[in-house]
mmCIF file with all atom_site columns, C-alpha atoms in Angstrom:
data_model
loop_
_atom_site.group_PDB
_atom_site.id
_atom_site.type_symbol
_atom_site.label_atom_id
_atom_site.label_alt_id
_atom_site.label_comp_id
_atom_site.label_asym_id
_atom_site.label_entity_id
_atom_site.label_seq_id
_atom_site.pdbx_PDB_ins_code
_atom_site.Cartn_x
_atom_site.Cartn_y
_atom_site.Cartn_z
_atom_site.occupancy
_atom_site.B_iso_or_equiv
_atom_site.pdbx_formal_charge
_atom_site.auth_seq_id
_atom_site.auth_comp_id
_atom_site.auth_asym_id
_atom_site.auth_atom_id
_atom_site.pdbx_PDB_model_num
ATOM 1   C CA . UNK M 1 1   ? 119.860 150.233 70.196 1.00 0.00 ? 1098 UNK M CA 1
ATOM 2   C CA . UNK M 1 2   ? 116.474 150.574 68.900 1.00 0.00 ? 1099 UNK M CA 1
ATOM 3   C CA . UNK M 1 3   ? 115.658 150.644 65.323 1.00 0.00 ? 1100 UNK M CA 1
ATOM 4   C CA . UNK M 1 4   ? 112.757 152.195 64.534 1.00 0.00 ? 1101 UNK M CA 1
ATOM 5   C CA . UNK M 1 5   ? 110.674 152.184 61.060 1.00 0.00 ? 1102 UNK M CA 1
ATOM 6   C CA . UNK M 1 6   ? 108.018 153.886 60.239 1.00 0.00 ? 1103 UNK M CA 1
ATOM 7   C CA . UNK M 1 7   ? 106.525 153.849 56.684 1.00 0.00 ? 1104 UNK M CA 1
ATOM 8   C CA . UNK M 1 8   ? 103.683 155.671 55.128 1.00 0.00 ? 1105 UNK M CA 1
ATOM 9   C CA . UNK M 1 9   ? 102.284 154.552 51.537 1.00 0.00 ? 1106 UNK M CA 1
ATOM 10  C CA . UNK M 1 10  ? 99.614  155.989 50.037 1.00 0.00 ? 1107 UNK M CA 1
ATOM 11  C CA . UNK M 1 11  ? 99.771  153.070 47.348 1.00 0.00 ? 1108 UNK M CA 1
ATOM 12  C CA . UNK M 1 12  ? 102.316 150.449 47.700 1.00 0.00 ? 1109 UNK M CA 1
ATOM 13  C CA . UNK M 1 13  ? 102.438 150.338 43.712 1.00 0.00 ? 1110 UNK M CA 1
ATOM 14  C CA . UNK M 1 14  ? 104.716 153.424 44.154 1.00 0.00 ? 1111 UNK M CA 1
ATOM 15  C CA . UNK M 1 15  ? 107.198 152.201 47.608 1.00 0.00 ? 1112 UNK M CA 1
ATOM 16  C CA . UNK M 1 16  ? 107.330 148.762 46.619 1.00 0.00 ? 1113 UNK M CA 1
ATOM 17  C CA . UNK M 1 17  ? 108.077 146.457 43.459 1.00 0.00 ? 1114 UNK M CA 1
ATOM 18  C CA . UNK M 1 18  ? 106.295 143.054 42.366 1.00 0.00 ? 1115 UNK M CA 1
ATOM 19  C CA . UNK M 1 19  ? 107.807 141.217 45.275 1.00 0.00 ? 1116 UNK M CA 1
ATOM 20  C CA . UNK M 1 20  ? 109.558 143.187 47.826 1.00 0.00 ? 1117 UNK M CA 1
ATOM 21  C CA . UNK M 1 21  ? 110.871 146.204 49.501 1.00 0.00 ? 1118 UNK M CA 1
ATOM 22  C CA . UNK M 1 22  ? 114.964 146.027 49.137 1.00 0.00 ? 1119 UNK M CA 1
ATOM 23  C CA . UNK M 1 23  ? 117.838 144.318 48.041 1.00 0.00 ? 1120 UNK M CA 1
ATOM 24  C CA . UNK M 1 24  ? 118.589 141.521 45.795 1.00 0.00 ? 1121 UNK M CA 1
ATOM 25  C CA . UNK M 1 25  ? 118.468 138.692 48.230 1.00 0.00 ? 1122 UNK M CA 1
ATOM 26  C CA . UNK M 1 26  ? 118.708 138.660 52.100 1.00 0.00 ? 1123 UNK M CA 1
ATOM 27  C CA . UNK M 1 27  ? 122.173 137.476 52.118 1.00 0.00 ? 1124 UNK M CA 1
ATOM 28  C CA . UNK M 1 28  ? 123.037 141.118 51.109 1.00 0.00 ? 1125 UNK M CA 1
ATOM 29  C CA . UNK M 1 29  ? 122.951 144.248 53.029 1.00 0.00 ? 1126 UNK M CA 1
ATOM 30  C CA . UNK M 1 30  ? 120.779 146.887 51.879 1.00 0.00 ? 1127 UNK M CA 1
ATOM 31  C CA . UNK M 1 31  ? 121.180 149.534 49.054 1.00 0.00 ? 1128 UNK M CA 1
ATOM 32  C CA . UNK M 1 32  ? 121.673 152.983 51.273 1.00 0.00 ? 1129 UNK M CA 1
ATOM 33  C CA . UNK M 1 33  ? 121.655 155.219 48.378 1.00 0.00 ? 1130 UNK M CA 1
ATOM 34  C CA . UNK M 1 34  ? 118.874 158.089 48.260 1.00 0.00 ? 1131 UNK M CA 1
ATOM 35  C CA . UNK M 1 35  ? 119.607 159.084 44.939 1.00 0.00 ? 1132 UNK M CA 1
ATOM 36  C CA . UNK M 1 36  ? 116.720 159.210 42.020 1.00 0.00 ? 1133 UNK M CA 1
ATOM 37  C CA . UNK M 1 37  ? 118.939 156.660 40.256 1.00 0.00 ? 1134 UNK M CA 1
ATOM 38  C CA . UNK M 1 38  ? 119.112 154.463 43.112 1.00 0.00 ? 1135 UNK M CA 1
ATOM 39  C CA . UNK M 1 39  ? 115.760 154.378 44.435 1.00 0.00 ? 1136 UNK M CA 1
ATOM 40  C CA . UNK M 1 40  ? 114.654 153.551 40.767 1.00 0.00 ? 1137 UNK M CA 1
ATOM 41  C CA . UNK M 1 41  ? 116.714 150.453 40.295 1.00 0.00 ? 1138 UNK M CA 1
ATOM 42  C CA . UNK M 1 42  ? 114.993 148.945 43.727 1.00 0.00 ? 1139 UNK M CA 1
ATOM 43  C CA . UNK M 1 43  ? 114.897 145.474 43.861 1.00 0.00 ? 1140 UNK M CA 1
ATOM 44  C CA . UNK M 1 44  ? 112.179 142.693 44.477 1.00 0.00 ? 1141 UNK M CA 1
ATOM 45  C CA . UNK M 1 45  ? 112.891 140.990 47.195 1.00 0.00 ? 1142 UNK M CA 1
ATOM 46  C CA . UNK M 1 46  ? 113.000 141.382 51.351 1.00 0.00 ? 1143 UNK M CA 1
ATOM 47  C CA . UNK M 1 47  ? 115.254 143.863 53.519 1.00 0.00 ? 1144 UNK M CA 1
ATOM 48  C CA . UNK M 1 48  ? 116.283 143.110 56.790 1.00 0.00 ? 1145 UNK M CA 1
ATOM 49  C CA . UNK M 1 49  ? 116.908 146.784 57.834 1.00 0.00 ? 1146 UNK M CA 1
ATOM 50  C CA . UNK M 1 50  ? 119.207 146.386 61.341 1.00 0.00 ? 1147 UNK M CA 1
ATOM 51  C CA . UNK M 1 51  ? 120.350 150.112 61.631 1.00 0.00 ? 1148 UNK M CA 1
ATOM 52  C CA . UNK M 1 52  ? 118.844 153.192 60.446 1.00 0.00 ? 1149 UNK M CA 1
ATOM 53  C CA . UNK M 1 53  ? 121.700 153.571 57.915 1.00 0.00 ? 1150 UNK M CA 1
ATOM 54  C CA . UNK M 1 54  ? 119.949 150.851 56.108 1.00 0.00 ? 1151 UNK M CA 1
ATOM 55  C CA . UNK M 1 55  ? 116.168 151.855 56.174 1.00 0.00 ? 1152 UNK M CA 1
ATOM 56  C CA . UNK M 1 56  ? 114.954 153.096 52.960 1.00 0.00 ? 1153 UNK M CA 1
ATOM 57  C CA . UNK M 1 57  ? 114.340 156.653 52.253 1.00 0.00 ? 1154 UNK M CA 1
ATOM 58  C CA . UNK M 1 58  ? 110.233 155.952 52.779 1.00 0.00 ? 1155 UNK M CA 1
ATOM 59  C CA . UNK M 1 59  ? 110.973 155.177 56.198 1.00 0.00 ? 1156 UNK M CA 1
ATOM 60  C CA . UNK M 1 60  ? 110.510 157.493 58.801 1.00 0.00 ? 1157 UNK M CA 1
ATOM 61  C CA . UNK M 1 61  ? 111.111 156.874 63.040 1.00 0.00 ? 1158 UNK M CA 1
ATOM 62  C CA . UNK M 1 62  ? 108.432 156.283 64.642 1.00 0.00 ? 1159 UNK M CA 1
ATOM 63  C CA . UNK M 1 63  ? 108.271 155.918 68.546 1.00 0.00 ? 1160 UNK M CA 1
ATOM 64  C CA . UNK M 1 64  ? 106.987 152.294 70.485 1.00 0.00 ? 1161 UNK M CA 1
ATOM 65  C CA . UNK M 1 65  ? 104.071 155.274 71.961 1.00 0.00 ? 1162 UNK M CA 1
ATOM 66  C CA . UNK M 1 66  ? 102.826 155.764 68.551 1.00 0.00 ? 1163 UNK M CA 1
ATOM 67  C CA . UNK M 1 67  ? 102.080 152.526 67.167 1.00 0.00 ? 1164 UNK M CA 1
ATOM 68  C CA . UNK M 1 68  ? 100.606 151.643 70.754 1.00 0.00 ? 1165 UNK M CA 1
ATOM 69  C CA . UNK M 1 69  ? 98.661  154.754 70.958 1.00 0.00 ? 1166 UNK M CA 1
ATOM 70  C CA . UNK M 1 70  ? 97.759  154.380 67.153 1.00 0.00 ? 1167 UNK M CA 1
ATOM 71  C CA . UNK M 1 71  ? 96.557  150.518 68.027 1.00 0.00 ? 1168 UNK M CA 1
ATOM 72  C CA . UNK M 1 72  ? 94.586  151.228 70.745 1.00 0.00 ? 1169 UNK M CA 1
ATOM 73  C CA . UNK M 1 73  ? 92.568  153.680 68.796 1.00 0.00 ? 1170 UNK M CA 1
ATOM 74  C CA . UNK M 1 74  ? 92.105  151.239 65.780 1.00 0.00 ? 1171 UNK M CA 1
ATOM 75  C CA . UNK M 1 75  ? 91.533  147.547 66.504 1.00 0.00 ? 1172 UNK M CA 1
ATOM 76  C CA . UNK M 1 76  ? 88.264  146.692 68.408 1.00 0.00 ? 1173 UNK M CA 1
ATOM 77  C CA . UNK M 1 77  ? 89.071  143.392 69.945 1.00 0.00 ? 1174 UNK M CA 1
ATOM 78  C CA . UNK M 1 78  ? 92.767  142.117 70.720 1.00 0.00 ? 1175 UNK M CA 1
ATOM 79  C CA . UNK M 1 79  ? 93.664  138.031 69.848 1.00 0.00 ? 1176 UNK M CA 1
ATOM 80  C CA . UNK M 1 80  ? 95.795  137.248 72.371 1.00 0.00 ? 1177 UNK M CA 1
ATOM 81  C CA . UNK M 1 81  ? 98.080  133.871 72.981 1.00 0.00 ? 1178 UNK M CA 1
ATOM 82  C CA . UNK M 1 82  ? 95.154  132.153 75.012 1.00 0.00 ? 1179 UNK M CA 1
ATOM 83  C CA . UNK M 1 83  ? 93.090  132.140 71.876 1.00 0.00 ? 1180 UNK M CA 1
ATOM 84  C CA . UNK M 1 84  ? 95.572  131.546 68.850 1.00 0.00 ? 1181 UNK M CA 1
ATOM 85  C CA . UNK M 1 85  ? 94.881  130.098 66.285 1.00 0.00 ? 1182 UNK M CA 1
ATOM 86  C CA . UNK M 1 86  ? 97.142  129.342 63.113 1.00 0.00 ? 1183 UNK M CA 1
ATOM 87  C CA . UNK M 1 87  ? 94.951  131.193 60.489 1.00 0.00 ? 1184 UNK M CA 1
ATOM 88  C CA . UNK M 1 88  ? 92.632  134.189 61.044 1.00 0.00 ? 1185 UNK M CA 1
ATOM 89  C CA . UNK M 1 89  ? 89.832  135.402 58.746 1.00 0.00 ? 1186 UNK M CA 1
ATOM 90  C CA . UNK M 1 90  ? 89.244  139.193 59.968 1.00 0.00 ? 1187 UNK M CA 1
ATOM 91  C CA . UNK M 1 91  ? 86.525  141.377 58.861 1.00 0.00 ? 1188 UNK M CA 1
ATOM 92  C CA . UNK M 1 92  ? 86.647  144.616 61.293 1.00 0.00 ? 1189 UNK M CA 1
ATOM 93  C CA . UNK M 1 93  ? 89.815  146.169 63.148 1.00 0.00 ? 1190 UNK M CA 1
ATOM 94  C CA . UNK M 1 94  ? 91.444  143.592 65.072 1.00 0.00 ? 1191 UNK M CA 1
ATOM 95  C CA . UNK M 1 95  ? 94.656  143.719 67.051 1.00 0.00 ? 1192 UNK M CA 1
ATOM 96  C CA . UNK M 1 96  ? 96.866  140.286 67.392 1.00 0.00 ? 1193 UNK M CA 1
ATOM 97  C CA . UNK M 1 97  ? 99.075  139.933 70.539 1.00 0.00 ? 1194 UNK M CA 1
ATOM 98  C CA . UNK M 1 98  ? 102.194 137.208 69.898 1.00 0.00 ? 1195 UNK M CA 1
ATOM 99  C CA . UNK M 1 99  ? 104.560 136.423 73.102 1.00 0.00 ? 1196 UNK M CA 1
ATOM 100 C CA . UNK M 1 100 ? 105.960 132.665 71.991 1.00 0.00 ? 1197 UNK M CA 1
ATOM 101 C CA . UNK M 1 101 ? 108.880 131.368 70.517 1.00 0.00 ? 1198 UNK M CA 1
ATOM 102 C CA . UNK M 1 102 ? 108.212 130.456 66.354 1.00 0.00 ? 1199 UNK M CA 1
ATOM 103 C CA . UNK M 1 103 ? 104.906 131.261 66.636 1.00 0.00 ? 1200 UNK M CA 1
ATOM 104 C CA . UNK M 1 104 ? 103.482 131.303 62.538 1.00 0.00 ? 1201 UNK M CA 1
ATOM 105 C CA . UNK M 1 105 ? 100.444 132.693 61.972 1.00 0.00 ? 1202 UNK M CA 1
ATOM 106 C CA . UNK M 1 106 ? 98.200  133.603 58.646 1.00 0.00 ? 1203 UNK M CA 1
ATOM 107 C CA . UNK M 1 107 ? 96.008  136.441 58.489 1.00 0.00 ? 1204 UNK M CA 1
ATOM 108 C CA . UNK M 1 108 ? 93.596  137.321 55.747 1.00 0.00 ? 1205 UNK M CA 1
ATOM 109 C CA . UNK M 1 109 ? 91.729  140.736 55.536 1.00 0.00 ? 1206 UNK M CA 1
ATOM 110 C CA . UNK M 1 110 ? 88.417  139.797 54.009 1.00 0.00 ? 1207 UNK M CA 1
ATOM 111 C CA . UNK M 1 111 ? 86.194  141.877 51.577 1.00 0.00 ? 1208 UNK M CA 1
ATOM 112 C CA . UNK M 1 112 ? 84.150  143.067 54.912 1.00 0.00 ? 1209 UNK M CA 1
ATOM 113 C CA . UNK M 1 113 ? 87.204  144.610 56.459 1.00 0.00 ? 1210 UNK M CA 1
ATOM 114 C CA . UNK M 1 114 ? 87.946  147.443 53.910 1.00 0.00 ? 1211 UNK M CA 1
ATOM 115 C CA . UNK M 1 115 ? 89.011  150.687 55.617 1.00 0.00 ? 1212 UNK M CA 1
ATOM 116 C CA . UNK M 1 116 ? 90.302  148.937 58.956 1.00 0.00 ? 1213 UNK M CA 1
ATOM 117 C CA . UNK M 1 117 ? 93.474  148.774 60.619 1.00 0.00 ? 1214 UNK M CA 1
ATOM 118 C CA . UNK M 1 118 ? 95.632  145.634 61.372 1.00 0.00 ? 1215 UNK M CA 1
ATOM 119 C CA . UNK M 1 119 ? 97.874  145.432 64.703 1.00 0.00 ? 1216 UNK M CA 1
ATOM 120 C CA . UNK M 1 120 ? 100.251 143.310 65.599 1.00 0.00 ? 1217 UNK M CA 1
ATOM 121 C CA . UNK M 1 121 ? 102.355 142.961 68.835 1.00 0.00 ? 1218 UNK M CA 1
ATOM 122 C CA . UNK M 1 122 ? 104.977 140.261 68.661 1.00 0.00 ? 1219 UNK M CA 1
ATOM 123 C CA . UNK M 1 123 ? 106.881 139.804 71.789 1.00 0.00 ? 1220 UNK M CA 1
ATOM 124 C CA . UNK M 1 124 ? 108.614 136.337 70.724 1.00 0.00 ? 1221 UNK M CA 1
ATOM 125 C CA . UNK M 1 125 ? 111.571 135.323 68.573 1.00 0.00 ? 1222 UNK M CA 1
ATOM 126 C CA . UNK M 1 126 ? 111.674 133.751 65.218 1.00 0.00 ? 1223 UNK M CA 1
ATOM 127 C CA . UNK M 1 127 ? 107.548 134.170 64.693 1.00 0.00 ? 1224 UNK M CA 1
ATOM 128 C CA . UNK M 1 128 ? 106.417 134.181 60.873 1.00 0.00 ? 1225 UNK M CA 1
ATOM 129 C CA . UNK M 1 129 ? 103.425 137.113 60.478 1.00 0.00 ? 1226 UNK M CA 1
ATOM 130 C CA . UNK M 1 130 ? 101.663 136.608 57.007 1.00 0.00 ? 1227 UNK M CA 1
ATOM 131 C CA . UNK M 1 131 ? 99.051  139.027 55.813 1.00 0.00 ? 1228 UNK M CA 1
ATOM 132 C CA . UNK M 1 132 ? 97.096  138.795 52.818 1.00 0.00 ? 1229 UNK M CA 1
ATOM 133 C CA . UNK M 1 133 ? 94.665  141.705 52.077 1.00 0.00 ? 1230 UNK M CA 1
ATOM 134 C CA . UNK M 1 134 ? 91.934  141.760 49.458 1.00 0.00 ? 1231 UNK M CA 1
ATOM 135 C CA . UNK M 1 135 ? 90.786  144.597 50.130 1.00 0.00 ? 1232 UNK M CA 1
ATOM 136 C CA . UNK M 1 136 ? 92.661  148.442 50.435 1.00 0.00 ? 1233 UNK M CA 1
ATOM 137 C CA . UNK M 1 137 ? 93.303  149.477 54.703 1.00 0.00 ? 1234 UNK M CA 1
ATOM 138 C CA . UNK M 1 138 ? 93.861  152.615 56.614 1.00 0.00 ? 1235 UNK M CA 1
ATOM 139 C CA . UNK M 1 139 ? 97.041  151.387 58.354 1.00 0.00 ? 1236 UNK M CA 1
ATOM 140 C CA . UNK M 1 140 ? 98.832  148.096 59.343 1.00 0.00 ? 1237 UNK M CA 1
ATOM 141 C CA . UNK M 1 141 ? 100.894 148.276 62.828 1.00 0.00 ? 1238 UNK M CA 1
ATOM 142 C CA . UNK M 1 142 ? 103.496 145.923 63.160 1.00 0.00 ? 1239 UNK M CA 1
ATOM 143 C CA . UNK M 1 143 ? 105.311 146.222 66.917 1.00 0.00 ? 1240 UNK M CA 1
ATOM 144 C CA . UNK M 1 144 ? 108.526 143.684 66.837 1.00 0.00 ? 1241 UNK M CA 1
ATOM 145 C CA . UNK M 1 145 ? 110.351 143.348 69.839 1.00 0.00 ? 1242 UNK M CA 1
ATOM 146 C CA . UNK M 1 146 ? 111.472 139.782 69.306 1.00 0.00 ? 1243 UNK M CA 1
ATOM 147 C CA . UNK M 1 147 ? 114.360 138.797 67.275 1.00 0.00 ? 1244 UNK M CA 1
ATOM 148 C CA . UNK M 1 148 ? 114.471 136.875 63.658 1.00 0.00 ? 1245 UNK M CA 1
ATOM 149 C CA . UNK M 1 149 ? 111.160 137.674 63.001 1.00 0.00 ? 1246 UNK M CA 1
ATOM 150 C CA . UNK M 1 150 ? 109.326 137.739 59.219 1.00 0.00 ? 1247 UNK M CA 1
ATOM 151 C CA . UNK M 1 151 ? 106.638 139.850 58.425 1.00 0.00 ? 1248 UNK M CA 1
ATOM 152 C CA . UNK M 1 152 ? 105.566 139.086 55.059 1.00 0.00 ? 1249 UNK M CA 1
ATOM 153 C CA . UNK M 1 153 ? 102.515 141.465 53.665 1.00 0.00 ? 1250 UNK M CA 1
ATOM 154 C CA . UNK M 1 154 ? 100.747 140.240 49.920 1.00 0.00 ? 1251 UNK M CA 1
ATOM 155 C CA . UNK M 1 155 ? 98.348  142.953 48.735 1.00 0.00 ? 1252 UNK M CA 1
ATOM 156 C CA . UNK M 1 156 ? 95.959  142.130 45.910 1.00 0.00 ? 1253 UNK M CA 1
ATOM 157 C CA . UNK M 1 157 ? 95.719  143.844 42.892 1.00 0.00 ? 1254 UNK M CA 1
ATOM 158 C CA . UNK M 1 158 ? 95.047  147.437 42.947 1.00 0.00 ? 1255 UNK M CA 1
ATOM 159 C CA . UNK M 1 159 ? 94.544  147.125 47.262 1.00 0.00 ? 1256 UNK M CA 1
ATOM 160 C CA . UNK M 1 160 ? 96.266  149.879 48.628 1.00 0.00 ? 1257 UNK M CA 1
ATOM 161 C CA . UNK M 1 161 ? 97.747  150.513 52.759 1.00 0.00 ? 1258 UNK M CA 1
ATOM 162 C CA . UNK M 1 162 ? 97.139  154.071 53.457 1.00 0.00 ? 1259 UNK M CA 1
ATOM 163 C CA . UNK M 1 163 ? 100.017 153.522 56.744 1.00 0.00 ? 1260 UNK M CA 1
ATOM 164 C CA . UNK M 1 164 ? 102.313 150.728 57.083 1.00 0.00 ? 1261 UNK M CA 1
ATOM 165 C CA . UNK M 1 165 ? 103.914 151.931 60.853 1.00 0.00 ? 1262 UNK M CA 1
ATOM 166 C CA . UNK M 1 166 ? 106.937 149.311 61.882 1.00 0.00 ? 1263 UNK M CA 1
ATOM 167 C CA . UNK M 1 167 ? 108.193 149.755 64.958 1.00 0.00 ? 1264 UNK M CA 1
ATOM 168 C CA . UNK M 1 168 ? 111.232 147.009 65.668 1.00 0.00 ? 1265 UNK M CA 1
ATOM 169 C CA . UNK M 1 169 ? 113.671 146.356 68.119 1.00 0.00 ? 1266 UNK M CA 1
ATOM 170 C CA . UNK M 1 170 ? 115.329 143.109 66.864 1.00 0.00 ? 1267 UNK M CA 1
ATOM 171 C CA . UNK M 1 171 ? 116.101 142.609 63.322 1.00 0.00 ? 1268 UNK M CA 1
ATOM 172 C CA . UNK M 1 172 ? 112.383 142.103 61.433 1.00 0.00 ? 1269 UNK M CA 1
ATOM 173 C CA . UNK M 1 173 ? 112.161 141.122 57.862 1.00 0.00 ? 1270 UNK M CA 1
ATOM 174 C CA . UNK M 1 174 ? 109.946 142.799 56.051 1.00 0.00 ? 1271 UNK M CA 1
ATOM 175 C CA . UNK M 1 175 ? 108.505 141.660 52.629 1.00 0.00 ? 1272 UNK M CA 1
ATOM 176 C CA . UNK M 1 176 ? 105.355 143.257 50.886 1.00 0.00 ? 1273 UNK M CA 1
ATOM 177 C CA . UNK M 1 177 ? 104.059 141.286 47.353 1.00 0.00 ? 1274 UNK M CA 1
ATOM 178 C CA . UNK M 1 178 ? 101.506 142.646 45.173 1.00 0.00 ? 1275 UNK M CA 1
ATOM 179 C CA . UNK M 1 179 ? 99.848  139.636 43.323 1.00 0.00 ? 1276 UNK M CA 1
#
């Protein structure tokens, strides 16, 4: 069965907490309780969300057409397996296409690439996607159809994601740090 995420953040200040999305460690399932209380007491640290009982109230579906259609739109040139590297400095819309096996990969949204989208396809199992933004974006796409797979997104101070869109069909971890 597909799990789908799809999460839209105006500021990440307000979704997320100093260091994560969900849960008090990953050897715990998630907290599936909407209520005011519940949502307050959110804790700072990563969420492996494998059904959509466990997908927190920000998250919305959001169809494998959407992110594509959304990506195609947004990034201007696509890094694809041919020409990966390990770390990527990007300063305009760029689109990254993963299809190994434990594939890690850093990628840093310089000062140049405020207002731009991020994409990311990744096709493989057990890849490690790290994205550090200094400056605020219109939308990060994350497509996941591997399995045991880590996105981990660190946002400067006051940097903001407009739209964080997750589309996943194996069991992604997502973390998001503000520094």
């Amino acid at each position: 069965m597909k799990t789908l995420l799809f999460v839209v953040c105006i500021s990440f200040g307000v979704a997320c907490n100093q260091s994560g999305f969900l849960g008090k460690n990953e050897s715990k399932q998630a907290n599936t309780d909407q209520s005011p209380e519940a949502v307050s007491e959110i804790q700072p640290d990563p969420v492996v969300a494998a059904s959509p009982e466990e997908i927190p109230s920000e998250v919305s579906p959001v169809d494998e057409a959407t992110i594509d259609g959304s990506c195609t739109d947004a990034a201007q040139t696509v890094v694809t397996d041919d020409r990966l590297a390990r770390q990527y400095l990007f300063s305009k819309s760029e689109q990254i296409d993963l299809s190994g096996n434990e594939q890690t990969i850093d990628v840093t949204m310089g000062y140049d690439a405020e207002g731009s989208y991020l994409c990311v396809y990744s096709l493989g199992n057990q890849a490690t996607i790290d994205v550090a933004s200094l400056v605020s974006l219109k939308g990060i796409y994350l497509k996941d159809k591997g399995l045991n797979n880590n996105f981990l997104l660190t946002l400067a101070p006051g940097v903001a994601v407009d739209e964080l869109f997750v589309y996943s069909e194996g069991n992604t971890k997502i973390q998001i740090v503000r520094e």
